[in-house]
């Protein structure tokens, strides 16, 4: 009985990965034939943009996994996070900062004090779990709204979803950039808490 159960679990997991790879292949084909959807949003669909900065724009995710689910899209066409180098760190930091600003603005309108970091997920899907081959960062809040599959599989930090901070630190480490906070207790406090009332 146990072997049968394990077999079905394996079959289920295998089916999910086959589905992901199929989606990855199909998306690559569509992108190469029909053009990039996110480039079109950046250049031609200003009405969808919630916030714009010199390097990125923010839109709502069309399939939100939580009450607040934004996509921060790079204006520069970069296919995937694995194509990034340390030279792209300023872009990633600007994308994260922009997404956080918009989230705080929304929370302020709803009368909430500020972002609860433990309830916030910021990051990128990695191949093969890419829906569109154009760099975009997910801002999801609160993660308690997420369904079981999203929270434990598709948006779980790990092999298919890379938190933004981890990606930035990884790029710096690979390039041999020294950490200015190494040995400093402040390193544990990665994000400055900005009160919602400070946003105008």
Tab-separated table of C-alpha atoms in Angstrom:
chain	number	residue	atom	x	y	z
A	1	UNK	CA	0.000	0.000	0.000
A	2	UNK	CA	2.840	2.370	0.869
A	3	UNK	CA	4.555	1.709	-2.466
A	4	UNK	CA	1.359	2.498	-4.342
A	5	UNK	CA	0.991	5.776	-2.456
A	6	UNK	CA	4.609	6.723	-3.167
A	7	UNK	CA	4.107	5.871	-6.831
A	8	UNK	CA	1.113	8.200	-7.099
A	9	UNK	CA	2.995	10.982	-5.319
A	10	UNK	CA	5.892	10.568	-7.748
A	11	UNK	CA	3.475	10.551	-10.690
A	12	UNK	CA	1.845	13.759	-9.446
A	13	UNK	CA	5.164	15.583	-8.999
A	14	UNK	CA	6.432	14.331	-12.357
A	15	UNK	CA	3.251	15.539	-14.079
A	16	UNK	CA	3.665	19.016	-12.593
A	17	UNK	CA	7.230	19.324	-13.892
A	18	UNK	CA	6.206	18.055	-17.328
A	19	UNK	CA	3.516	20.744	-17.364
A	20	UNK	CA	6.058	23.412	-16.380
A	21	UNK	CA	8.469	22.372	-19.119
A	22	UNK	CA	5.670	22.337	-21.697
A	23	UNK	CA	4.630	25.832	-20.618
A	24	UNK	CA	8.262	26.970	-20.853
A	25	UNK	CA	8.601	25.608	-24.400
A	26	UNK	CA	5.278	27.005	-25.590
A	27	UNK	CA	6.009	30.421	-24.116
A	28	UNK	CA	9.371	30.543	-25.868
A	29	UNK	CA	7.695	29.770	-29.174
A	30	UNK	CA	4.978	32.387	-28.718
A	31	UNK	CA	7.445	35.044	-27.626
A	32	UNK	CA	9.670	34.499	-30.643
A	33	UNK	CA	6.724	34.551	-33.064
A	34	UNK	CA	4.358	37.173	-31.684
A	35	UNK	CA	6.736	39.520	-29.887
A	36	UNK	CA	7.122	40.323	-26.224
A	37	UNK	CA	3.951	41.121	-24.266
A	38	UNK	CA	5.800	43.060	-21.598
A	39	UNK	CA	7.708	45.179	-24.119
A	40	UNK	CA	4.310	46.074	-25.549
A	41	UNK	CA	3.026	47.071	-22.103
A	42	UNK	CA	6.116	49.190	-21.443
A	43	UNK	CA	5.933	51.010	-24.788
A	44	UNK	CA	2.279	51.103	-25.761
A	45	UNK	CA	-0.057	50.411	-22.838
A	46	UNK	CA	0.393	53.256	-20.386
A	47	UNK	CA	-3.149	52.753	-19.099
A	48	UNK	CA	-2.081	49.460	-17.485
A	49	UNK	CA	0.858	51.003	-15.656
A	50	UNK	CA	0.291	51.735	-11.963
A	51	UNK	CA	3.692	53.331	-11.463
A	52	UNK	CA	6.577	54.243	-13.737
A	53	UNK	CA	10.248	54.872	-13.110
A	54	UNK	CA	13.114	55.422	-15.578
A	55	UNK	CA	14.035	51.729	-15.486
A	56	UNK	CA	10.736	49.950	-14.817
A	57	UNK	CA	6.950	50.018	-14.687
A	58	UNK	CA	4.492	48.304	-12.335
A	59	UNK	CA	1.256	46.581	-13.348
A	60	UNK	CA	-1.265	44.319	-11.672
A	61	UNK	CA	-0.745	40.599	-12.137
A	62	UNK	CA	-3.619	39.301	-14.275
A	63	UNK	CA	-3.812	36.183	-12.084
A	64	UNK	CA	-3.230	37.573	-8.584
A	65	UNK	CA	-2.249	35.144	-5.849
A	66	UNK	CA	-2.999	37.599	-3.029
A	67	UNK	CA	-4.861	40.845	-2.404
A	68	UNK	CA	-1.849	42.800	-3.628
A	69	UNK	CA	0.051	41.134	-6.457
A	70	UNK	CA	2.086	43.438	-8.674
A	71	UNK	CA	4.580	42.822	-11.450
A	72	UNK	CA	7.529	45.186	-11.691
A	73	UNK	CA	8.631	45.012	-15.324
A	74	UNK	CA	12.063	46.066	-16.507
A	75	UNK	CA	11.938	48.541	-19.390
A	76	UNK	CA	15.035	46.899	-20.776
A	77	UNK	CA	14.284	43.561	-22.390
A	78	UNK	CA	16.166	40.965	-20.369
A	79	UNK	CA	14.944	37.453	-21.043
A	80	UNK	CA	15.318	35.855	-17.619
A	81	UNK	CA	16.913	36.318	-14.182
A	82	UNK	CA	19.692	33.877	-15.024
A	83	UNK	CA	20.901	36.337	-17.701
A	84	UNK	CA	21.609	39.028	-15.106
A	85	UNK	CA	25.063	40.172	-14.010
A	86	UNK	CA	26.325	42.372	-11.205
A	87	UNK	CA	25.914	45.345	-13.570
A	88	UNK	CA	22.152	44.818	-13.286
A	89	UNK	CA	22.062	45.142	-9.488
A	90	UNK	CA	21.028	48.843	-9.611
A	91	UNK	CA	18.130	47.837	-11.865
A	92	UNK	CA	17.014	45.116	-9.454
A	93	UNK	CA	17.253	47.472	-6.488
A	94	UNK	CA	15.197	50.093	-8.312
A	95	UNK	CA	12.591	47.478	-9.243
A	96	UNK	CA	12.278	46.319	-5.640
A	97	UNK	CA	12.149	49.880	-4.314
A	98	UNK	CA	9.434	50.823	-6.821
A	99	UNK	CA	7.319	47.790	-5.974
A	100	UNK	CA	7.603	48.486	-2.259
A	101	UNK	CA	6.626	52.121	-2.759
A	102	UNK	CA	3.474	51.148	-4.635
A	103	UNK	CA	2.541	48.541	-2.037
A	104	UNK	CA	2.930	51.070	0.783
A	105	UNK	CA	0.780	53.555	-1.130
A	106	UNK	CA	-1.974	50.956	-1.451
A	107	UNK	CA	-1.715	49.984	2.208
A	108	UNK	CA	-1.899	53.628	3.242
A	109	UNK	CA	-5.133	54.060	1.287
A	110	UNK	CA	-6.550	51.062	3.152
A	111	UNK	CA	-5.547	52.476	6.529
A	112	UNK	CA	-2.831	49.918	7.259
A	113	UNK	CA	0.270	51.158	9.065
A	114	UNK	CA	3.046	49.553	7.037
A	115	UNK	CA	4.264	46.409	5.344
A	116	UNK	CA	4.743	43.354	7.546
A	117	UNK	CA	7.922	41.840	6.108
A	118	UNK	CA	7.040	38.277	7.073
A	119	UNK	CA	3.886	38.556	4.972
A	120	UNK	CA	5.658	39.930	1.885
A	121	UNK	CA	7.184	37.918	-0.943
A	122	UNK	CA	9.359	39.604	-3.562
A	123	UNK	CA	11.210	37.720	-6.250
A	124	UNK	CA	11.507	36.115	-9.654
A	125	UNK	CA	10.504	32.842	-11.226
A	126	UNK	CA	13.398	30.858	-12.664
A	127	UNK	CA	13.419	28.584	-15.725
A	128	UNK	CA	11.471	26.509	-16.476
A	129	UNK	CA	8.745	28.299	-14.512
A	130	UNK	CA	8.637	31.439	-16.657
A	131	UNK	CA	5.346	32.616	-18.109
A	132	UNK	CA	6.880	35.454	-20.158
A	133	UNK	CA	10.507	35.824	-21.161
A	134	UNK	CA	10.976	39.400	-20.029
A	135	UNK	CA	12.399	40.259	-16.626
A	136	UNK	CA	9.611	40.878	-14.113
A	137	UNK	CA	9.563	40.895	-10.334
A	138	UNK	CA	6.616	39.622	-8.298
A	139	UNK	CA	5.417	41.676	-5.327
A	140	UNK	CA	2.924	39.577	-3.333
A	141	UNK	CA	1.203	40.662	-0.121
A	142	UNK	CA	0.004	39.196	2.148
A	143	UNK	CA	1.291	35.696	1.483
A	144	UNK	CA	-1.388	34.328	3.806
A	145	UNK	CA	-3.821	34.936	0.914
A	146	UNK	CA	-1.919	32.554	-1.340
A	147	UNK	CA	-3.248	29.097	-2.084
A	148	UNK	CA	-1.402	26.001	-0.974
A	149	UNK	CA	0.208	25.264	-4.359
A	150	UNK	CA	1.350	28.861	-4.827
A	151	UNK	CA	2.729	29.154	-1.310
A	152	UNK	CA	4.396	25.745	-1.158
A	153	UNK	CA	5.436	25.194	-4.770
A	154	UNK	CA	5.265	27.849	-7.494
A	155	UNK	CA	6.136	30.842	-5.282
A	156	UNK	CA	8.129	29.041	-2.631
A	157	UNK	CA	11.689	30.385	-2.335
A	158	UNK	CA	13.985	27.769	-3.793
A	159	UNK	CA	14.760	26.294	-7.190
A	160	UNK	CA	11.830	27.820	-9.090
A	161	UNK	CA	11.391	31.139	-7.254
A	162	UNK	CA	14.308	33.376	-6.281
A	163	UNK	CA	13.797	36.113	-3.668
A	164	UNK	CA	15.037	39.468	-4.964
A	165	UNK	CA	17.447	40.040	-2.078
A	166	UNK	CA	19.005	36.608	-2.542
A	167	UNK	CA	19.475	37.229	-6.251
A	168	UNK	CA	21.139	40.583	-5.633
A	169	UNK	CA	23.506	39.107	-3.044
A	170	UNK	CA	24.267	36.168	-5.337
A	171	UNK	CA	25.210	38.457	-8.235
A	172	UNK	CA	27.474	40.512	-5.978
A	173	UNK	CA	29.108	37.414	-4.540
A	174	UNK	CA	29.739	35.902	-7.973
A	175	UNK	CA	31.394	39.158	-9.054
A	176	UNK	CA	33.499	39.321	-5.903
A	177	UNK	CA	31.900	42.528	-4.659
A	178	UNK	CA	32.705	42.934	-0.930
A	179	UNK	CA	29.787	43.210	1.459
A	180	UNK	CA	30.020	46.621	3.217
A	181	UNK	CA	27.856	45.299	6.069
A	182	UNK	CA	29.909	42.184	6.735
A	183	UNK	CA	30.296	41.872	10.488
A	184	UNK	CA	27.824	44.682	11.105
A	185	UNK	CA	24.683	43.795	13.129
A	186	UNK	CA	22.730	46.121	10.837
A	187	UNK	CA	23.082	43.516	8.082
A	188	UNK	CA	20.153	41.608	9.554
A	189	UNK	CA	17.925	44.646	9.090
A	190	UNK	CA	17.851	44.589	5.308
A	191	UNK	CA	14.902	46.924	4.790
A	192	UNK	CA	14.298	50.237	6.433
A	193	UNK	CA	10.811	50.515	7.845
A	194	UNK	CA	9.142	53.544	6.308
A	195	UNK	CA	5.877	54.547	7.998
A	196	UNK	CA	2.929	54.643	5.637
A	197	UNK	CA	2.191	58.235	6.667
A	198	UNK	CA	5.569	59.263	5.260
A	199	UNK	CA	4.303	58.560	1.749
A	200	UNK	CA	2.666	61.522	0.084
